[in-house]
C-alpha cells in the first residue's frame, strides 16, 4: 500500500496566523463588517426593534373564507392569507390533517397526499370548464426545446417508445 | 390580472383571469409588481416538496413594485411609492418581532407555528399569494416594505427582498472571525451572496462547493473565491480537510437545502420517497467537514418532518449550529450602504429577464439549469424591462 506522506502533516498546529488586510486589497469591502457592531443581526435577539413606525398588535382581519389553523395555537392569527381555501376531497384531507399537531408526522404526510389529490382535482376542473390543459407548455416544453434540444429529443423518443410498447401490448391483448 | 398559477409538480401557467387582490385588513396595501424573481426555494414548491401547496396558488416572495392602494390604518406609504417588499410577512409587534426575529413572526401564519408568514410559499407559511403577478396584497404595509431610495437600482432592490439578505445572514450566523476559512455549499444566488458576505466579515479563505460547472465558474469570478466540484471529489470531508491542513473549515454554510445532489441514499429517501424532509446531504457534509469547535450556518430550506444528519459528530466536535430564515428588514440599511459603497453589486447575478406570460418556461429554465441560468427576473406586462 503506498505511503501517504500528507498524513504526517501536523495535526494541531494552526495554519491560520494573523491576517494582513493588504492580502485582500483586491476584494471590494473586505473586512468592513469585521466588527460585530456592524453586523445587523448581531445579537440575534435585539430589543427594541429598529422599525420606523410605532408597532402595536394588529387588529383581527375579518374571516371571509375557511382558514385552517395549527392545533399548536388557540385560533387564527390576526393577519392571514386567504388564497385557495380548502375544497373538495383534498380540502377534506386537509381538514383531517389539521387535527394533528405539527409535531405529528401524519399531519404532514396527509397534506402531501392532499396536494396530489388537489392536482387531480385541478385537471378535472380544467376539463370540466372546457379547458384541456397544455401540459407541454405548463412544464416549460418550449424552453427545453430551445435550450436543450438533445434532451427534448431524448424525452420525446422515450415517450414515443413507451407509447409504442403500450400500443403493441394493447393490440396483442385485443387479439386474444 | 395576470398571475403565475401552480397546477401541480413541475406544472405552472400564466392565468390572465386571476381576480385582483383586495384590501382585507386596515394595515394592507396593494402593490403593482414591477419585478419579481424566481427563488431557488420556489423550486421546492414547483417540485411538490412543500406540504399544503395548493393548486391555484401564486408563488413569488421576491418582488418590488408601486403602491396603488392602502388600507385605512397605513401611515407610512402613499399611492405611487416605489417599495421593496421583504419576503417575510410580519407584524412588528409580537414577542418575536419585538426581538427583531421578523421571520419568526407569531401573528401572520395561522397554519403553522414553526414558521412565520411568507408571500407565495404555500399554506404552510400562511396562505398568501405571491408577487409573480401584476398585483399583490401586502399585509402590515407599515412595517414590512421600505420605500426604494431613489439612487438604488431596481434590479439591486429586488435582490434585497431575499437572496442578498439571506446570503448575508448565512455568513453572519457563521460568526466569522478574521482569517476564518469559510466553506459555502451551493453556488446558487444565496450561496454566491454568502461567499461575498463572508469576505465583508473578514474571512481568510472562501471555498464554494457545487457540481454545476457554469455556476462554479461564475462564483469564482464574481466572489473571487476557490471552488470545488463535488462530482470530482471522492469524499467531501477528506477533500475539505486536505484543503484546510487537516483541521476542517471554521465555518460551513448550507445554501442548498432539501434538494441537494451528491448522495443516492439521501436523494432516494428525501426527494423520491419523502421518508425524510428532503436530502440532507449538505448538512452531512457540513458537520463532517467543519473543524472541532466550528460553526454551521443553515439557510437552505428543509421540510417540517425530520432528516438523517450525523448529530453525534456535531456533538463530539463541539459544533455550533445556527439557522433561520432571514429577517430581511433588519439587514436592509446595512446592505444598501454596501451597495452604495460599491462593496456589493447584486444585479450582476441576473442572467434572464422573462415576461410573466412565459412563466412556465422560466421555471423550467431555472429548475433544469438551462442556458447558464443563475437568476431569473419576471416582468409583468406593461412594465419596462
XYZ file of C-alpha atoms in Angstrom:
561
model
C 0.000 0.000 0.000
C 1.520 3.369 -0.989
C 2.543 5.551 1.900
C 0.716 8.903 2.088
C 3.156 11.481 3.411
C 0.376 14.013 3.667
C -0.808 12.093 6.699
C 2.290 13.309 8.547
C 1.075 16.894 8.434
C 0.923 18.359 11.947
C -2.468 17.716 13.451
C -2.724 20.568 15.885
C -0.583 23.402 14.545
C -2.915 26.067 13.179
C -2.079 27.169 9.663
C -4.152 30.270 10.226
C -1.999 33.050 11.511
C -2.916 36.730 11.776
C -4.425 38.169 8.642
C -2.927 41.049 6.719
C -5.647 43.231 5.131
C -3.224 44.046 2.311
C -3.583 40.453 1.140
C -7.258 41.124 0.437
C -6.993 44.543 -1.157
C -8.385 43.107 -4.411
C -11.681 42.179 -2.713
C -14.121 45.123 -2.505
C -15.136 45.750 1.081
C -13.022 43.022 2.641
C -13.352 43.147 6.391
C -15.679 46.145 6.620
C -18.020 44.096 8.817
C -15.325 42.513 10.990
C -16.687 44.427 13.943
C -19.812 42.667 15.165
C -21.373 46.041 15.892
C -21.611 46.470 12.105
C -23.471 43.201 11.639
C -27.186 43.996 11.688
C -28.367 40.658 13.076
C -25.909 40.526 15.974
C -27.009 39.829 18.629
C -29.667 37.517 17.266
C -32.330 38.843 19.609
C -32.253 42.594 19.759
C -34.708 44.910 21.508
C -36.381 47.196 20.775
C -36.870 46.551 17.055
C -35.412 49.188 14.757
C -38.615 49.955 12.875
C -39.581 53.468 11.836
C -43.174 53.110 12.997
C -44.755 52.562 16.402
C -45.881 48.967 16.486
C -48.921 47.610 18.235
C -50.762 44.331 17.949
C -52.668 44.332 14.651
C -56.480 44.179 14.782
C -58.165 40.970 13.733
C -58.605 40.505 9.993
C -62.235 39.593 9.162
C -62.505 35.963 8.192
C -64.218 35.638 4.805
C -63.095 32.132 3.844
C -62.347 28.914 5.712
C -58.922 29.131 7.357
C -57.394 26.039 8.913
C -55.181 26.679 11.897
C -52.487 24.749 13.666
C -53.537 22.946 16.842
C -50.424 24.445 18.403
C -52.139 27.808 18.659
C -55.513 28.766 20.135
C -57.062 30.204 16.977
C -56.296 32.010 13.752
C -53.742 34.798 13.668
C -54.710 38.492 13.415
C -53.399 38.518 9.831
C -53.574 35.674 7.322
C -53.693 34.801 3.654
C -56.986 33.915 2.010
C -55.945 32.312 -1.243
C -57.324 28.896 -2.267
C -59.430 27.880 0.734
C -59.849 24.114 1.256
C -62.400 22.456 -1.026
C -63.329 19.071 -2.437
C -61.711 15.807 -1.433
C -58.339 17.476 -0.958
C -59.969 20.001 1.355
C -61.425 17.163 3.420
C -57.987 15.590 3.708
C -56.521 18.926 4.771
C -59.169 19.316 7.475
C -58.234 15.896 8.830
C -54.527 16.736 8.638
C -55.051 19.900 10.669
C -56.451 17.835 13.536
C -52.887 16.615 14.146
C -50.221 18.843 15.620
C -47.158 19.993 13.722
C -45.316 17.552 15.952
C -47.136 14.618 14.340
C -45.794 13.297 11.040
C -49.296 12.193 9.990
C -50.260 15.830 9.559
C -47.547 16.451 7.003
C -47.976 13.188 5.128
C -51.732 13.770 4.822
C -51.081 17.255 3.477
C -48.745 15.856 0.817
C -51.435 13.334 -0.160
C -53.991 16.165 -0.261
C -51.678 18.119 -2.564
C -51.587 15.223 -5.050
C -55.357 14.781 -4.873
C -55.723 18.522 -5.457
C -53.611 18.216 -8.599
C -56.041 15.627 -9.988
C -58.982 17.791 -8.956
C -57.343 20.657 -10.846
C -57.130 18.592 -14.020
C -60.744 17.519 -13.689
C -61.837 21.121 -13.063
C -59.928 22.290 -16.135
C -61.644 19.740 -18.345
C -64.974 20.479 -16.657
C -64.573 24.123 -17.677
C -63.868 23.098 -21.243
C -60.153 23.731 -20.985
C -57.770 20.922 -21.864
C -54.518 21.856 -20.097
C -51.480 22.157 -22.310
C -49.139 20.022 -20.217
C -46.276 20.574 -22.658
C -46.449 24.343 -22.187
C -47.122 24.143 -18.447
C -43.982 22.052 -17.990
C -41.834 24.533 -19.915
C -41.523 22.404 -23.049
C -40.634 25.391 -25.228
C -37.678 26.281 -23.006
C -36.488 22.674 -23.135
C -36.723 22.642 -26.916
C -34.941 25.971 -27.259
C -32.127 25.425 -24.771
C -31.763 21.654 -24.589
C -32.915 20.241 -27.927
C -30.996 16.984 -27.415
C -32.720 16.453 -24.065
C -36.088 17.320 -25.588
C -35.467 14.786 -28.366
C -34.496 12.123 -25.814
C -37.664 12.758 -23.830
C -39.801 12.652 -26.990
C -38.139 9.396 -28.082
C -38.673 7.845 -24.640
C -42.300 8.914 -24.651
C -42.798 7.512 -28.165
C -41.148 4.234 -27.130
C -43.357 3.875 -24.050
C -46.458 4.734 -26.091
C -45.418 2.248 -28.797
C -44.868 -0.575 -26.321
C -48.206 0.190 -24.645
C -49.976 0.200 -28.016
C -48.289 -3.093 -29.056
C -49.259 -4.700 -25.747
C -52.837 -3.451 -26.016
C -53.154 -4.695 -29.609
C -51.836 -8.104 -28.517
C -54.405 -8.343 -25.748
C -57.223 -7.221 -28.085
C -56.431 -10.132 -30.488
C -56.577 -12.639 -27.578
C -54.920 40.351 -13.666
C -52.180 38.107 -14.982
C -50.581 35.847 -12.388
C -48.448 32.754 -12.237
C -50.535 29.772 -11.133
C -49.361 26.451 -9.711
C -51.112 23.409 -11.195
C -49.104 20.532 -9.684
C -45.491 19.316 -9.518
C -43.468 20.694 -12.461
C -46.576 22.451 -13.845
C -47.251 26.177 -13.726
C -49.027 28.516 -16.122
C -49.920 32.166 -16.537
C -53.523 32.821 -15.552
C -54.794 36.001 -17.221
C -58.058 35.926 -15.261
C -56.914 35.790 -11.636
C -59.011 38.260 -9.607
C -57.174 41.388 -8.477
C -56.221 41.350 -4.787
C -58.236 43.492 -2.394
C -57.611 45.252 0.895
C -58.588 42.677 3.544
C -57.158 44.320 6.647
C -56.720 48.001 7.586
C -52.918 47.579 7.534
C -52.860 46.166 3.973
C -51.578 47.783 0.817
C -51.986 46.679 -2.769
C -48.772 46.817 -4.774
C -48.423 46.756 -8.529
C -45.464 44.477 -9.148
C -42.715 45.842 -11.365
C -40.247 42.969 -10.973
C -40.296 39.592 -9.291
C -37.744 36.824 -9.145
C -37.876 33.063 -9.084
C -36.029 31.944 -5.967
C -34.257 28.614 -5.539
C -36.690 27.822 -2.751
C -39.598 28.338 -5.181
C -38.297 25.211 -6.845
C -39.135 23.176 -3.729
C -42.743 24.272 -4.253
C -42.513 23.696 -8.000
C -41.249 20.167 -7.397
C -44.104 19.420 -4.997
C -41.975 19.024 -1.873
C -43.632 21.545 0.441
C -46.769 20.246 2.194
C -50.000 22.214 1.668
C -49.044 23.733 -1.663
C -52.486 24.217 -3.162
C -53.325 24.156 -6.853
C -54.215 27.674 -7.956
C -51.692 29.394 -5.676
C -49.425 32.133 -6.972
C -45.781 31.891 -5.935
C -43.261 34.679 -5.583
C -41.677 36.074 -2.420
C -39.056 38.264 -4.119
C -40.695 41.314 -5.634
C -40.751 45.093 -5.772
C -43.448 47.390 -7.039
C -45.514 50.510 -6.717
C -48.223 51.150 -4.139
C -51.640 51.527 -5.775
C -53.934 51.337 -2.740
C -53.576 51.500 1.035
C -55.742 50.350 3.916
C -57.237 52.829 6.386
C -54.542 52.265 9.038
C -51.482 52.568 6.786
C -49.441 55.660 7.686
C -46.015 55.321 6.062
C -46.909 54.571 2.468
C -48.804 56.511 -0.159
C -50.107 55.657 -3.586
C -47.274 55.842 -6.070
C -44.459 54.950 -3.657
C -41.931 52.525 -5.104
C -41.408 49.818 -2.486
C -39.146 46.891 -1.808
C -41.077 44.164 -0.011
C -39.169 41.719 2.233
C -40.283 38.130 1.755
C -41.379 37.885 5.402
C -44.946 38.843 6.288
C -44.558 40.138 9.853
C -46.437 42.272 12.344
C -43.596 44.080 14.141
C -45.394 43.766 17.481
C -45.406 40.136 18.626
C -42.941 38.579 21.067
C -40.608 37.579 18.226
C -40.849 40.734 16.128
C -40.050 42.733 19.260
C -36.717 40.869 19.229
C -36.202 41.551 15.513
C -36.914 37.934 14.680
C -39.227 39.043 11.897
C -39.023 35.751 10.044
C -40.454 34.080 13.157
C -43.482 36.373 13.489
C -46.272 34.765 15.510
C -49.147 36.831 14.134
C -49.165 36.191 10.400
C -49.352 32.437 9.895
C -52.323 30.547 11.323
C -51.425 27.280 9.583
C -48.121 26.568 11.355
C -46.245 27.889 14.363
C -42.817 26.685 13.292
C -42.523 29.238 10.527
C -43.676 32.801 10.027
C -45.659 34.245 7.144
C -44.084 34.263 3.679
C -45.518 35.563 0.411
C -46.438 32.909 -2.118
C -44.952 29.995 -0.271
C -47.773 27.507 0.376
C -50.337 27.440 3.157
C -47.644 26.117 5.479
C -46.396 29.723 5.584
C -49.746 31.464 5.820
C -51.581 31.002 2.542
C -50.613 34.328 0.971
C -50.476 34.822 -2.768
C -47.080 35.890 -4.041
C -45.645 38.530 -6.289
C -45.276 36.631 -9.558
C -48.315 38.550 -10.670
C -49.345 42.036 -11.744
C -50.687 42.937 -8.301
C -50.225 41.580 -4.806
C -51.730 42.137 -1.395
C -49.068 43.332 1.069
C -50.198 42.929 4.704
C -48.697 45.020 7.522
C -47.603 47.577 4.964
C -46.147 49.979 7.526
C -43.613 47.512 8.926
C -42.589 45.241 6.042
C -41.914 47.262 2.901
C -39.454 50.128 2.633
C -39.501 52.880 0.051
C -36.785 52.271 -2.525
C -34.157 55.021 -2.233
C -34.037 56.989 -5.498
C -30.394 56.130 -6.101
C -30.925 52.381 -5.727
C -31.148 50.426 -8.977
C -34.378 48.436 -9.077
C -32.545 45.280 -10.092
C -30.480 45.628 -6.911
C -33.664 46.355 -4.953
C -35.427 43.163 -5.998
C -32.443 41.127 -4.835
C -32.651 42.829 -1.439
C -36.027 41.199 -0.804
C -34.492 37.794 -0.081
C -31.420 36.459 -1.872
C -28.857 39.014 -0.680
C -30.061 39.332 2.943
C -30.317 35.545 3.200
C -26.762 35.105 1.948
C -25.542 37.850 4.259
C -27.352 36.389 7.271
C -25.860 32.991 6.440
C -22.392 34.489 6.813
C -23.455 36.421 9.894
C -24.720 33.259 11.620
C -21.307 31.711 10.938
C -19.887 34.241 13.412
C -16.871 34.720 11.146
C -13.574 35.777 12.727
C -10.862 37.490 10.664
C -8.902 34.871 8.762
C -11.512 32.126 9.051
C -11.891 29.534 6.349
C -15.496 29.532 5.197
C -16.980 26.772 3.062
C -20.234 27.594 1.278
C -22.216 24.669 -0.080
C -24.232 25.779 -3.095
C -23.358 28.211 -5.896
C -26.889 29.443 -6.443
C -27.797 33.087 -5.753
C -27.847 32.697 -1.957
C -24.557 30.792 -1.901
C -22.973 33.403 -4.159
C -24.061 36.198 -1.807
C -22.966 34.215 1.253
C -19.499 33.944 -0.272
C -19.376 37.689 -0.978
C -20.607 38.452 2.539
C -18.009 36.192 4.146
C -15.303 38.480 2.736
C -17.035 41.537 4.207
C -16.712 39.882 7.617
C -13.010 39.272 7.170
C -12.799 35.661 6.027
C -9.317 34.492 5.101
C -10.470 31.856 2.626
C -13.811 31.254 0.960
C -14.457 27.935 -0.775
C -17.690 27.282 -2.684
C -18.866 23.727 -3.397
C -21.313 22.765 -6.137
C -21.488 20.457 -9.152
C -22.796 22.817 -11.810
C -19.705 23.930 -13.664
C -21.037 27.199 -15.098
C -22.136 28.324 -11.648
C -18.754 27.477 -10.190
C -17.110 29.496 -12.961
C -19.401 32.415 -12.179
C -18.871 32.396 -8.429
C -15.105 32.010 -8.842
C -15.052 35.267 -10.788
C -17.855 37.139 -9.014
C -16.922 36.300 -5.429
C -13.175 35.804 -6.019
C -13.235 32.508 -4.170
C -11.939 28.978 -4.535
C -14.330 26.371 -5.885
C -14.780 22.615 -5.612
C -16.866 20.473 -7.939
C -18.107 17.680 -5.699
C -18.535 15.362 -8.685
C -14.738 15.361 -8.952
C -14.210 14.508 -5.289
C -14.349 11.027 -3.727
C -15.150 12.121 -0.193
C -16.130 15.669 0.662
C -14.925 15.627 4.276
C -11.473 14.284 3.370
C -11.159 16.709 0.471
C -12.006 19.748 2.567
C -9.745 18.610 5.378
C -6.853 18.265 2.947
C -7.605 21.810 1.768
C -7.582 23.082 5.353
C -4.404 21.489 6.743
C -6.412 18.563 8.097
C -8.299 20.709 10.580
C -11.550 21.298 8.754
C -13.349 24.532 7.948
C -14.045 27.105 10.639
C -17.466 27.793 9.180
C -19.673 25.712 6.874
C -22.735 27.278 5.277
C -25.632 25.272 3.838
C -27.070 27.326 0.998
C -28.665 24.359 -0.752
C -31.388 22.786 1.360
C -33.642 19.853 0.714
C -32.925 19.058 -2.922
C -29.186 18.550 -2.632
C -27.430 16.266 -5.099
C -24.448 14.133 -4.174
C -25.880 11.168 -2.258
C -28.051 8.447 -3.763
C -29.360 7.404 -0.336
C -30.322 10.958 0.600
C -31.956 11.658 -2.778
C -33.912 8.422 -2.674
C -35.210 8.794 0.871
C -35.526 12.581 0.927
C -36.702 13.572 -2.541
C -38.148 10.485 -4.246
C -39.749 8.573 -1.346
C -40.227 11.533 1.008
C -39.271 9.418 4.014
C -37.348 12.412 5.347
C -37.773 16.158 4.896
C -35.525 16.388 1.860
C -31.997 15.261 1.075
C -29.738 16.267 3.970
C -26.521 15.705 2.032
C -25.168 19.180 2.676
C -25.876 19.000 6.401
C -23.996 15.708 6.476
C -21.027 17.179 4.620
C -21.045 20.387 6.636
C -20.991 18.634 10.011
C -18.276 16.238 8.923
C -16.158 18.894 7.185
C -16.145 21.553 9.918
C -13.299 21.738 12.370
C -13.855 20.914 16.022
C -15.488 23.903 17.692
C -16.551 25.175 14.265
C -19.830 26.730 13.229
C -22.537 25.507 10.882
C -24.926 28.036 9.393
C -28.059 26.781 7.664
C -30.222 28.851 5.339
C -31.089 26.070 2.895
C -34.757 25.153 3.264
C -35.912 21.780 4.604
C -39.354 20.320 5.178
C -41.128 20.119 8.536
C -40.549 16.469 9.483
C -37.044 15.072 10.092
C -33.700 14.444 8.409
C -30.819 11.995 8.536
C -27.923 14.017 9.953
C -24.830 12.911 11.917
C -25.810 14.802 15.036
C -23.455 12.674 17.159
C -20.485 14.044 15.231
C -21.762 17.572 15.766
C -21.870 16.872 19.494
C -18.451 15.256 19.666
C -16.873 18.062 17.637
C -18.470 20.761 19.751
C -20.069 22.431 16.773
C -22.399 25.384 16.964
C -25.370 25.051 14.634
C -27.261 28.220 13.764
C -30.097 28.587 11.318
C -33.102 30.697 10.453
C -34.999 32.229 7.628
C -33.554 35.682 7.068
C -35.173 38.591 8.877
C -34.789 40.739 5.804
C -35.899 44.077 7.200
C -33.137 44.299 9.817
C -30.452 43.860 7.143
C -31.657 46.407 4.643
C -29.967 49.607 5.901
C -26.528 47.991 6.095
C -26.847 46.171 2.786
C -27.972 49.315 0.997
C -24.848 51.007 2.401
C -22.738 48.185 0.976
C -24.340 48.564 -2.445
C -23.868 52.312 -2.413
C -20.242 51.920 -1.339
C -19.596 49.505 -4.203
C -18.864 46.523 -1.970
C -21.759 44.596 -3.455
C -23.403 44.711 -6.889
C -26.200 42.173 -6.603
C -27.756 42.816 -10.014
C -24.769 41.192 -11.690
C -26.186 37.752 -10.926
C -29.309 38.350 -13.027
C -28.973 36.256 -16.165
C -32.528 36.199 -17.535
C -35.452 38.597 -17.902
C -38.618 36.831 -18.879
C -42.112 38.209 -19.498
C -44.553 36.958 -16.860
C -46.575 35.419 -19.690
C -43.700 32.930 -20.182
C -43.515 31.929 -16.524
C -43.698 28.185 -17.274
C -40.610 28.386 -19.474
C -38.848 30.484 -16.846
C -39.453 27.882 -14.133
C -38.247 25.049 -16.335
C -35.188 27.028 -17.389
C -34.218 27.717 -13.774
C -35.130 24.285 -12.451
C -33.168 22.448 -15.143
C -30.291 24.959 -15.077
C -30.534 25.583 -18.808
C -28.883 28.422 -20.711
C -26.452 29.092 -17.813
C -29.313 30.416 -15.713
C -28.458 31.853 -12.302
C -31.224 34.343 -11.556
C -34.433 34.985 -13.446
C -36.477 38.161 -13.201
C -40.116 38.072 -14.280
C -41.500 41.237 -15.827
C -45.278 41.777 -15.717
C -46.981 43.096 -18.870
C -46.769 46.837 -19.387
C -43.656 47.225 -17.239
C -40.457 48.414 -18.922
C -37.575 45.911 -18.739
